[in-house]
């Protein structure tokens, strides 16, 4: 099988949530001598990107996206030992978590998943995280982006608190803050002084890429 | 002067009968209205009130008296059901609601099924029944609403939700067996609530949203098991409110298939449009809880008047209230609702 065809089939198998097929094809890619990174990037991640697109278009929902991710991970497990370390370049570092008082982390988990697939290094703080911890962990980790999620209206003020703490400490400019989740709107994001609003997990990757590329432009100018 | 008692008004509204004006309520459970202001005013506080039936009833009555909501809502959280079925609960603080600390089962295949009366025999369910009994005896004209966590949310509080959501698709037979088991537990729970004086049952199922499940699984699971629960409660002679969280577009066509007596929705949904699409629905909602927490009085007043103008059948907050919502804002809401 030609390389392009094999990679396309791997991507398809991820979209179709076929773990066994992904495993088999990943093995085949190694036998065929295809670079493991290329298979991840143009096969597995490509498939996951398409799954994210289907999620965005409301063809796929949370269960489907999670199953695609399981299929992708089966492939990554096969390929990872064969990765050459030099091609592990990352787009940026993200600290992500759900605001204190909220234990719904399905959305946040999806964002982590899509961010990692999209080439970001992600530190997942988990759920029910106090605002100060977002800031201290972001500093420690050297994050470029702080992602804050909530599903509950009641915890929305916690998002503002993160932005306020950053400002108080005089480090607001060091991080891009992206907020998202059920009750959040672009207007709210703007109101609390966040840098970006992500509509869903697929959107979060795009917003993160855009924010970081703008930084580069700003720095270059 | 009001010609109907709050209980008559709510029950008539739920039957679709004529009323003098729309009732203004907050059912409890996920839509908890035990705010810090009320707790400070009277000294009946959370988290103690989650486990003490007298304090639970007293706090629910304090909330009713202070806020002007035309019902008593019990309990104040969504953890009673999952705790009874084995999960670990973090009871939170005065300001912060309880939550599931850890689901007891990692996956469906790990589930150990309990007897069908496990939920009703649990200590905290007992606390809830006693609190309902006390509150119902206190003021017969005020309806007591028993609040229940819906079948899928309870299921996803007993089995790790990330696995459970996949298993809904991957192992359908086992998923149906489990959600059916949970539903049977909830039916028992509702029965004891009704026997102890609850005149309305409210079901909130935040895991069962179109955004999470998508339309097919919403139809296959949420509609089926919510309806099973609603039908059983109807057999007890009691009306049921169902609250659907989040944006609803993906599942709007399923809403008319729910057997609920009223459909309550989040602030993101236009109740006016929902009414236009499904005129037979009794609608409930949906004043933004963000507005209630941070809004100015005239805006709350205007928002309420808009709901009345749109002929929403039952006025209520769109979601759970933040515990730091100012009491005066809630009073503005209930006052405007009653000024008709």
Coordinates of C-alpha atoms in Angstrom, one line a residue:
Chain A
X1 CA 0.0 0.0 0.0
X2 CA 1.2 3.5 -0.8
X3 CA 2.2 5.7 2.1
X4 CA -0.5 8.3 1.4
X5 CA -3.1 5.6 1.2
X6 CA -2.0 4.0 4.4
X7 CA -2.0 7.3 6.3
X8 CA -5.5 8.1 4.9
X9 CA -6.8 4.7 6.1
X10 CA -5.3 5.4 9.6
X11 CA -7.0 8.7 9.7
X12 CA -10.3 7.1 8.6
X13 CA -10.0 4.4 11.2
X14 CA -9.6 7.0 13.9
X15 CA -12.7 8.8 12.6
X16 CA -14.6 5.5 12.5
X17 CA -13.5 4.7 16.1
X18 CA -11.9 1.4 15.0
X19 CA -9.2 0.7 17.6
X20 CA -8.2 -2.7 16.1
X21 CA -7.9 -1.3 12.6
X22 CA -5.8 1.6 13.9
X23 CA -3.5 -0.8 15.8
X24 CA -3.0 -3.1 12.7
X25 CA -2.4 -0.2 10.3
X26 CA 0.0 1.5 12.7
X27 CA 2.0 -1.8 12.8
X28 CA 1.9 -1.9 9.0
X29 CA 3.3 1.7 8.8
X30 CA 6.3 0.7 10.9
X31 CA 6.9 -2.4 8.7
X32 CA 6.7 -0.2 5.7
X33 CA 9.4 2.0 7.2
X34 CA 7.2 5.1 7.5
X35 CA 8.5 7.6 10.0
X36 CA 6.5 7.2 13.2
X37 CA 6.1 11.0 13.7
X38 CA 4.7 11.3 10.2
X39 CA 2.1 8.5 10.9
X40 CA 1.1 10.3 14.0
X41 CA 0.9 13.7 12.4
X42 CA -0.6 12.9 9.1
X43 CA -2.6 9.8 10.1
X44 CA -3.7 9.7 13.7
X45 CA -3.8 13.5 14.4
X46 CA -5.4 14.1 11.0
X47 CA -8.1 11.7 11.9
X48 CA -8.6 13.3 15.3
X49 CA -8.8 16.7 13.6
X50 CA -11.5 15.5 11.4
X51 CA -13.3 14.0 14.4
X52 CA -13.1 17.4 16.0
X53 CA -14.5 19.0 12.9
X54 CA -17.5 16.5 13.0
X55 CA -17.9 17.5 16.6
X56 CA -17.9 21.1 15.6
X57 CA -20.6 20.4 13.0
X58 CA -22.7 18.4 15.5
X59 CA -22.3 15.2 13.6
X60 CA -20.3 13.7 16.5
X61 CA -20.9 14.3 20.1
X62 CA -18.9 13.6 23.3
X63 CA -19.1 9.8 23.3
X64 CA -17.9 9.7 19.7
X65 CA -15.1 12.1 20.2
X66 CA -13.9 10.1 23.3
X67 CA -14.0 6.9 21.2
X68 CA -12.0 8.5 18.4
X69 CA -9.5 9.6 21.0
X70 CA -9.2 6.0 22.3
X71 CA -8.5 4.8 18.8
X72 CA -5.9 7.4 18.3
X73 CA -4.2 6.5 21.6
X74 CA -4.0 2.9 20.6
X75 CA -2.0 4.0 17.5
X76 CA 0.2 6.3 19.6
X77 CA 1.0 3.5 21.9
X78 CA 2.3 1.5 18.9
X79 CA 4.2 4.3 17.4
X80 CA 5.6 6.1 20.4
X81 CA 8.6 3.8 21.0
X82 CA 9.7 4.5 17.4
X83 CA 9.6 8.3 17.7
X84 CA 12.9 10.1 17.1
X85 CA 13.1 12.7 19.8
X86 CA 14.1 15.6 17.5
X87 CA 10.7 15.8 15.8
X88 CA 8.8 16.4 19.0
X89 CA 8.3 20.1 18.5
X90 CA 5.5 21.7 20.4
X91 CA 3.4 24.7 19.6
X92 CA 3.2 26.0 23.1
X93 CA 2.4 25.1 26.7
X94 CA -1.1 25.2 28.1
X95 CA -2.3 25.0 31.7
X96 CA -5.9 23.9 31.9
X97 CA -8.5 23.3 34.5
X98 CA -12.1 23.6 35.7
X99 CA -12.9 26.5 38.1
X100 CA -13.3 25.8 41.8
X101 CA -16.8 24.7 42.8
X102 CA -17.4 22.9 39.5
X103 CA -16.7 19.2 39.1
X104 CA -17.9 18.8 35.6
X105 CA -14.8 18.1 33.6
X106 CA -16.1 16.4 30.4
X107 CA -15.6 19.6 28.4
X108 CA -12.2 20.3 29.9
X109 CA -11.1 16.8 29.1
X110 CA -12.1 17.2 25.5
X111 CA -10.2 20.5 25.3
X112 CA -7.1 18.8 26.7
X113 CA -7.5 16.0 24.2
X114 CA -7.8 18.3 21.2
X115 CA -5.0 20.6 22.4
X116 CA -2.6 17.7 22.8
X117 CA -3.6 16.3 19.4
X118 CA -3.1 19.8 18.0
X119 CA 0.5 19.8 19.1
X120 CA 0.3 21.7 22.5
X121 CA 1.9 20.6 25.7
X122 CA -0.8 20.4 28.3
X123 CA -0.7 20.4 32.0
X124 CA -4.1 19.3 33.2
X125 CA -4.8 20.7 36.7
X126 CA -8.1 18.8 37.0
X127 CA -11.4 20.0 38.3
X128 CA -12.5 22.2 41.2
X129 CA -9.3 24.4 41.0
X130 CA -9.0 27.6 43.1
X131 CA -8.2 30.7 40.9
X132 CA -4.8 31.2 42.6
X133 CA -3.7 27.7 41.7
X134 CA -4.2 28.4 37.9
X135 CA -1.8 31.3 38.3
X136 CA 0.9 29.6 40.4
X137 CA 0.8 26.4 38.3
X138 CA 1.0 28.5 35.1
X139 CA 4.1 30.3 36.4
X140 CA 5.7 27.1 37.5
X141 CA 5.1 25.3 34.3
X142 CA 6.1 28.3 32.1
X143 CA 2.8 28.2 30.3
X144 CA 1.9 30.3 27.3
X145 CA -1.8 29.8 27.8
X146 CA -4.2 29.4 30.7
X147 CA -7.4 27.6 29.8
X148 CA -10.2 27.9 32.2
X149 CA -13.4 26.0 31.9
X150 CA -16.7 25.9 33.7
X151 CA -20.1 24.4 33.2
X152 CA -21.8 26.2 36.0
X153 CA -23.0 29.8 36.1
X154 CA -22.2 29.8 39.8
X155 CA -18.4 29.5 39.2
X156 CA -18.0 32.1 36.5
X157 CA -16.7 34.7 38.9
X158 CA -13.7 32.4 39.5
X159 CA -12.6 33.0 35.9
X160 CA -12.5 36.7 36.5
X161 CA -10.5 36.1 39.6
X162 CA -7.8 34.4 37.7
X163 CA -7.4 37.3 35.3
X164 CA -7.5 39.7 38.3
X165 CA -4.8 37.8 40.2
X166 CA -2.6 37.9 37.0
X167 CA -3.1 41.6 36.8
X168 CA -2.4 42.2 40.5
X169 CA 0.9 40.3 40.3
X170 CA 1.9 42.3 37.2
X171 CA 2.2 39.2 35.0
X172 CA -1.0 39.6 33.0
X173 CA 1.0 39.9 29.8
X174 CA 2.9 36.7 30.3
X175 CA -0.1 34.5 29.6
X176 CA -3.0 34.3 27.1
X177 CA -6.2 33.5 29.0
X178 CA -8.8 31.4 27.2
X179 CA -12.2 30.7 28.7
X180 CA -15.0 28.4 27.7
X181 CA -17.8 26.2 28.8
X182 CA -21.6 25.9 28.9
X183 CA -22.6 29.3 30.3
X184 CA -19.7 31.3 28.9
X185 CA -20.2 33.8 26.0
X186 CA -17.7 35.9 24.0
X187 CA -19.2 38.9 25.7
X188 CA -18.4 37.5 29.1
X189 CA -14.9 36.6 28.1
X190 CA -14.4 40.2 26.9
X191 CA -15.9 41.6 30.1
X192 CA -13.6 39.8 32.4
X193 CA -10.5 40.7 30.3
X194 CA -9.8 37.2 28.9
X195 CA -7.8 37.0 25.6
X196 CA -10.0 34.4 24.0
X197 CA -13.2 32.6 24.1
X198 CA -13.5 29.0 22.9
X199 CA -16.9 27.7 21.7
X200 CA -15.9 24.1 22.1
X201 CA -12.9 21.8 22.2
X202 CA -12.2 22.0 18.5
X203 CA -12.5 25.7 18.6
X204 CA -10.1 25.9 21.6
X205 CA -7.2 24.7 19.4
X206 CA -7.8 27.3 16.8
X207 CA -8.1 30.1 19.3
X208 CA -4.9 29.0 21.0
X209 CA -3.0 28.9 17.7
X210 CA -4.4 32.3 16.7
X211 CA -3.5 33.9 20.0
X212 CA 0.1 32.6 20.0
X213 CA 0.7 33.5 16.4
X214 CA -0.5 37.0 17.1
X215 CA 2.0 37.2 20.0
X216 CA 4.8 36.3 17.6
X217 CA 3.7 39.0 15.2
X218 CA 3.5 41.5 18.0
X219 CA 7.0 40.5 19.2
X220 CA 8.4 40.6 15.7
X221 CA 7.1 44.1 15.0
Chain B
X1 CA -55.3 40.1 46.1
X2 CA -54.2 36.7 45.0
X3 CA -57.2 34.4 44.6
X4 CA -55.2 31.2 44.3
X5 CA -52.8 29.8 46.9
X6 CA -49.3 29.2 45.6
X7 CA -49.9 25.5 45.6
X8 CA -53.1 25.8 43.7
X9 CA -51.5 28.2 41.2
X10 CA -48.5 25.9 40.6
X11 CA -50.6 22.7 40.3
X12 CA -53.1 24.4 37.9
X13 CA -50.2 25.8 35.8
X14 CA -48.8 22.3 35.5
X15 CA -52.2 21.0 34.4
X16 CA -52.4 23.7 31.8
X17 CA -55.4 25.3 33.6
X18 CA -56.2 29.0 33.8
X19 CA -54.4 30.9 36.5
X20 CA -54.4 34.6 37.7
X21 CA -50.7 34.9 36.9
X22 CA -47.7 32.7 36.4
X23 CA -46.1 31.3 39.6
X24 CA -42.5 32.1 40.4
X25 CA -40.6 29.2 41.8
X26 CA -37.2 27.6 42.2
X27 CA -37.3 23.8 42.6
X28 CA -34.2 23.0 44.6
X29 CA -31.8 20.2 43.8
X30 CA -29.7 21.4 40.9
X31 CA -31.7 24.6 41.0
X32 CA -30.7 25.3 44.5
X33 CA -31.6 28.7 46.0
X34 CA -30.1 28.4 49.4
X35 CA -28.0 31.5 49.1
X36 CA -25.5 32.8 51.7
X37 CA -27.6 35.9 52.5
X38 CA -30.5 33.7 53.7
X39 CA -28.2 31.3 55.7
X40 CA -26.6 34.3 57.4
X41 CA -30.0 35.8 58.2
X42 CA -31.3 32.8 60.1
X43 CA -28.4 30.6 61.1
X44 CA -29.6 27.4 59.3
X45 CA -26.6 26.7 57.2
X46 CA -24.9 24.4 54.7
X47 CA -23.2 22.0 54.6
X48 CA -24.8 20.9 57.9
X49 CA -28.2 21.2 56.4
X50 CA -27.4 18.5 53.8
X51 CA -27.4 15.9 56.6
X52 CA -29.7 17.2 59.2
X53 CA -33.4 16.9 58.4
X54 CA -34.5 19.7 60.7
X55 CA -32.0 22.1 59.4
X56 CA -32.7 21.1 55.9
X57 CA -36.5 21.8 56.3
X58 CA -35.8 25.0 58.3
X59 CA -33.4 26.3 55.7
X60 CA -35.8 25.5 52.8
X61 CA -38.5 27.4 54.7
X62 CA -36.2 30.3 55.3
X63 CA -35.3 30.4 51.6
X64 CA -39.0 30.4 50.7
X65 CA -39.9 33.2 53.2
X66 CA -36.9 35.4 52.3
X67 CA -36.8 35.1 48.6
X68 CA -40.5 35.1 47.8
X69 CA -40.3 32.0 45.7
X70 CA -43.7 30.3 45.8
X71 CA -42.5 26.8 46.7
X72 CA -40.2 25.0 49.1
X73 CA -37.4 23.1 47.3
X74 CA -35.7 20.1 48.8
X75 CA -32.9 19.0 48.9
X76 CA -30.1 21.5 48.0
X77 CA -27.8 19.4 45.9
X78 CA -27.5 16.6 43.4
X79 CA -25.5 14.1 45.5
X80 CA -28.1 12.2 47.6
X81 CA -28.7 9.6 44.9
X82 CA -25.1 8.9 44.0
X83 CA -24.0 8.7 47.6
X84 CA -26.7 6.1 48.3
X85 CA -25.4 4.1 45.4
X86 CA -21.9 4.2 46.7
X87 CA -20.0 7.2 45.4
X88 CA -17.8 9.5 47.6
X89 CA -19.2 12.9 48.3
X90 CA -17.5 16.1 49.1
X91 CA -20.1 18.1 51.1
X92 CA -18.6 21.5 50.2
X93 CA -18.9 24.6 52.3
X94 CA -21.4 27.3 53.2
X95 CA -20.7 28.9 49.8
X96 CA -19.9 25.8 47.7
X97 CA -22.3 23.1 46.9
X98 CA -21.6 19.4 47.5
X99 CA -20.2 17.4 44.6
X100 CA -19.2 13.9 43.7
X101 CA -15.6 13.4 45.0
X102 CA -15.2 10.1 43.2
X103 CA -17.5 7.8 41.3
X104 CA -17.5 4.4 42.9
X105 CA -17.2 2.4 39.7
X106 CA -14.6 3.1 37.0
X107 CA -16.6 1.4 34.3
X108 CA -19.9 -0.4 33.7
X109 CA -18.3 -3.8 33.9
X110 CA -17.3 -3.0 37.6
X111 CA -20.8 -2.2 38.7
X112 CA -22.1 -4.1 41.6
X113 CA -25.9 -3.9 41.6
X114 CA -27.7 -3.2 44.8
X115 CA -31.2 -4.1 45.9
X116 CA -33.9 -1.9 44.3
X117 CA -34.6 -0.1 47.6
X118 CA -30.9 0.8 48.3
X119 CA -31.5 4.5 47.5
X120 CA -34.6 4.9 49.7
X121 CA -33.0 3.1 52.6
X122 CA -29.9 5.3 52.6
X123 CA -29.4 7.6 55.6
X124 CA -29.4 10.8 53.5
X125 CA -32.5 9.9 51.6
X126 CA -34.1 9.4 55.0
X127 CA -33.0 13.0 55.9
X128 CA -34.6 14.3 52.7
X129 CA -37.9 12.4 53.3
X130 CA -38.1 13.7 56.9
X131 CA -37.3 17.3 55.7
X132 CA -40.0 17.1 53.1
X133 CA -42.5 15.9 55.7
X134 CA -41.6 18.7 58.1
X135 CA -41.8 21.4 55.5
X136 CA -45.0 20.1 54.0
X137 CA -46.6 20.1 57.5
X138 CA -45.4 23.7 58.1
X139 CA -47.3 25.4 55.4
X140 CA -49.9 23.5 53.5
X141 CA -50.5 26.3 51.0
X142 CA -46.9 26.3 49.8
X143 CA -46.1 23.4 47.5
X144 CA -43.0 21.3 48.4
X145 CA -41.0 20.3 45.4
X146 CA -38.9 17.2 45.7
X147 CA -35.9 17.5 43.4
X148 CA -34.3 14.5 41.8
X149 CA -31.1 14.0 39.8
X150 CA -32.1 12.5 36.5
X151 CA -31.2 8.9 35.4
X152 CA -28.2 9.7 33.2
X153 CA -26.7 12.2 35.6
X154 CA -27.1 9.8 38.5
X155 CA -25.6 7.0 36.4
X156 CA -22.7 9.3 35.4
X157 CA -22.2 10.0 39.1
X158 CA -21.9 6.4 40.0
X159 CA -19.7 5.2 37.0
X160 CA -16.8 7.4 35.8
X161 CA -18.5 9.7 33.2
X162 CA -15.7 9.5 30.7
X163 CA -16.0 5.7 30.5
X164 CA -19.8 5.7 30.9
X165 CA -20.3 8.0 27.9
X166 CA -18.4 5.8 25.7
X167 CA -20.1 2.7 27.0
X168 CA -23.5 4.2 26.2
X169 CA -22.4 3.7 22.6
X170 CA -20.2 0.6 22.9
X171 CA -22.0 -1.7 25.2
X172 CA -25.6 -0.8 24.7
X173 CA -27.2 -3.8 26.5
X174 CA -25.2 -3.3 29.7
X175 CA -25.8 0.5 29.5
X176 CA -29.6 0.0 29.3
X177 CA -29.5 -2.5 32.1
X178 CA -27.6 0.0 34.3
X179 CA -29.6 3.1 33.5
X180 CA -32.8 1.1 34.0
X181 CA -31.5 0.0 37.4
X182 CA -30.7 3.6 38.3
X183 CA -34.2 4.7 37.1
X184 CA -35.9 2.1 39.3
X185 CA -33.9 3.5 42.3
X186 CA -35.1 7.0 41.4
X187 CA -38.7 5.9 41.1
X188 CA -38.6 4.6 44.7
X189 CA -37.0 7.8 45.8
X190 CA -39.7 9.9 44.2
X191 CA -42.4 7.6 45.8
X192 CA -41.1 8.3 49.3
X193 CA -40.9 12.0 48.5
X194 CA -44.5 12.0 47.4
X195 CA -45.6 9.9 50.4
X196 CA -43.9 12.4 52.7
X197 CA -45.7 15.4 51.2
X198 CA -44.0 16.5 48.0
X199 CA -46.7 17.8 45.7
X200 CA -44.5 18.2 42.6
X201 CA -41.3 16.4 41.5
X202 CA -38.6 18.2 39.6
X203 CA -36.0 16.3 37.6
X204 CA -32.8 17.8 36.4
X205 CA -30.5 15.8 34.3
X206 CA -27.5 17.9 33.3
X207 CA -25.6 15.0 31.7
X208 CA -28.5 14.3 29.4
X209 CA -28.0 17.3 27.2
X210 CA -28.0 17.5 23.4
X211 CA -24.6 19.0 23.5
X212 CA -23.1 16.0 25.3
X213 CA -25.1 13.1 24.0
X214 CA -26.2 14.2 20.6
X215 CA -29.7 13.7 19.3
X216 CA -29.6 9.9 18.8
X217 CA -28.4 9.0 22.2
X218 CA -30.6 11.6 23.8
X219 CA -33.5 9.8 22.2
X220 CA -32.3 6.3 23.0
X221 CA -31.4 7.0 26.6
X222 CA -32.5 10.3 28.0
X223 CA -36.0 10.4 26.6
X224 CA -36.6 6.7 27.4
X225 CA -35.5 6.8 31.0
X226 CA -36.7 10.3 31.9
X227 CA -40.1 9.2 30.6
X228 CA -40.1 6.0 32.5
X229 CA -39.4 8.0 35.7
X230 CA -42.1 10.6 34.8
X231 CA -44.7 8.0 34.0
X232 CA -44.1 6.3 37.3
X233 CA -44.5 9.6 39.2
X234 CA -47.7 10.3 37.2
X235 CA -49.0 7.1 38.5
X236 CA -48.5 8.5 42.0
X237 CA -50.8 11.3 40.9
X238 CA -48.1 14.0 41.0
X239 CA -46.9 16.4 38.2
X240 CA -43.3 16.5 37.1
X241 CA -41.0 19.3 35.9
X242 CA -38.1 18.3 33.7
X243 CA -35.1 20.7 33.4
X244 CA -33.0 20.4 30.3
X245 CA -29.6 22.0 30.5
X246 CA -27.5 23.8 27.9
X247 CA -28.2 24.7 24.3
X248 CA -31.0 22.6 23.0
X249 CA -30.9 22.8 19.2
X250 CA -29.6 19.3 18.7
X251 CA -32.5 17.8 20.6
X252 CA -35.4 20.3 20.3
X253 CA -37.4 17.7 18.3
X254 CA -37.2 15.3 21.2
X255 CA -38.6 17.8 23.8
X256 CA -42.2 17.4 22.7
X257 CA -41.8 13.6 23.3
X258 CA -41.0 14.1 27.0
X259 CA -44.0 13.3 29.2
X260 CA -43.2 16.1 31.7
X261 CA -45.9 18.5 32.8
X262 CA -43.5 21.4 32.3
X263 CA -40.2 21.9 30.5
X264 CA -37.6 24.1 32.2
X265 CA -34.7 25.4 30.2
X266 CA -31.4 27.2 30.4
X267 CA -31.0 31.0 29.7
X268 CA -29.5 30.2 26.3
X269 CA -32.8 28.9 25.0
X270 CA -35.5 31.1 23.8
X271 CA -38.6 30.0 25.6
X272 CA -40.7 32.2 23.3
X273 CA -39.4 30.3 20.2
X274 CA -39.9 27.0 21.9
X275 CA -43.5 27.9 22.7
X276 CA -44.0 28.9 19.1
X277 CA -42.6 25.6 17.8
X278 CA -44.5 23.4 20.4
X279 CA -47.6 25.4 21.6
X280 CA -48.7 22.4 23.7
X281 CA -45.7 22.7 26.0
X282 CA -46.0 24.2 29.5
X283 CA -42.8 26.2 29.7
X284 CA -40.8 27.2 32.7
X285 CA -37.8 29.5 33.2
X286 CA -35.6 31.1 32.4
X287 CA -34.2 34.3 34.0
X288 CA -30.5 34.3 33.7
X289 CA -28.7 33.4 36.9
X290 CA -25.9 35.6 35.8
X291 CA -28.3 38.5 35.7
X292 CA -29.6 37.5 39.1
X293 CA -26.2 37.5 40.6
X294 CA -24.6 40.6 38.9
X295 CA -27.5 42.5 37.3
X296 CA -28.9 45.8 38.3
X297 CA -32.4 45.9 39.6
X298 CA -34.0 47.6 36.6
X299 CA -32.6 44.9 34.3
X300 CA -33.9 42.1 36.5
X301 CA -37.3 43.8 36.5
X302 CA -37.2 44.1 32.7
X303 CA -36.1 40.5 32.2
X304 CA -38.9 39.3 34.4
X305 CA -41.5 41.5 32.5
X306 CA -40.2 40.1 29.2
X307 CA -40.8 36.5 30.4
X308 CA -44.4 37.5 31.5
X309 CA -44.9 39.2 28.1
X310 CA -43.8 36.1 26.4
X311 CA -46.4 34.2 28.4
X312 CA -44.0 31.8 30.0
X313 CA -46.2 29.6 32.2
X314 CA -43.9 29.2 35.2
X315 CA -41.2 31.8 36.0
X316 CA -38.0 30.5 37.5
X317 CA -34.2 31.0 37.4
X318 CA -32.7 29.4 34.3
X319 CA -30.3 27.3 36.3
X320 CA -28.9 26.8 39.8
X321 CA -28.4 30.1 41.6
X322 CA -24.9 31.1 42.7
X323 CA -24.8 31.0 46.5
X324 CA -23.5 34.6 46.5
X325 CA -26.6 36.0 44.6
X326 CA -27.8 39.0 46.5
X327 CA -31.2 38.4 48.2
X328 CA -32.4 41.7 47.0
X329 CA -32.0 40.7 43.4
X330 CA -34.1 37.6 43.9
X331 CA -36.7 39.7 45.7
X332 CA -36.8 42.0 42.7
X333 CA -37.4 39.0 40.5
X334 CA -40.2 37.4 42.6
X335 CA -41.7 40.9 43.3
X336 CA -41.9 41.7 39.6
X337 CA -43.4 38.3 38.9
X338 CA -46.1 38.9 41.5
X339 CA -46.9 42.5 40.5
X340 CA -48.9 41.4 37.5

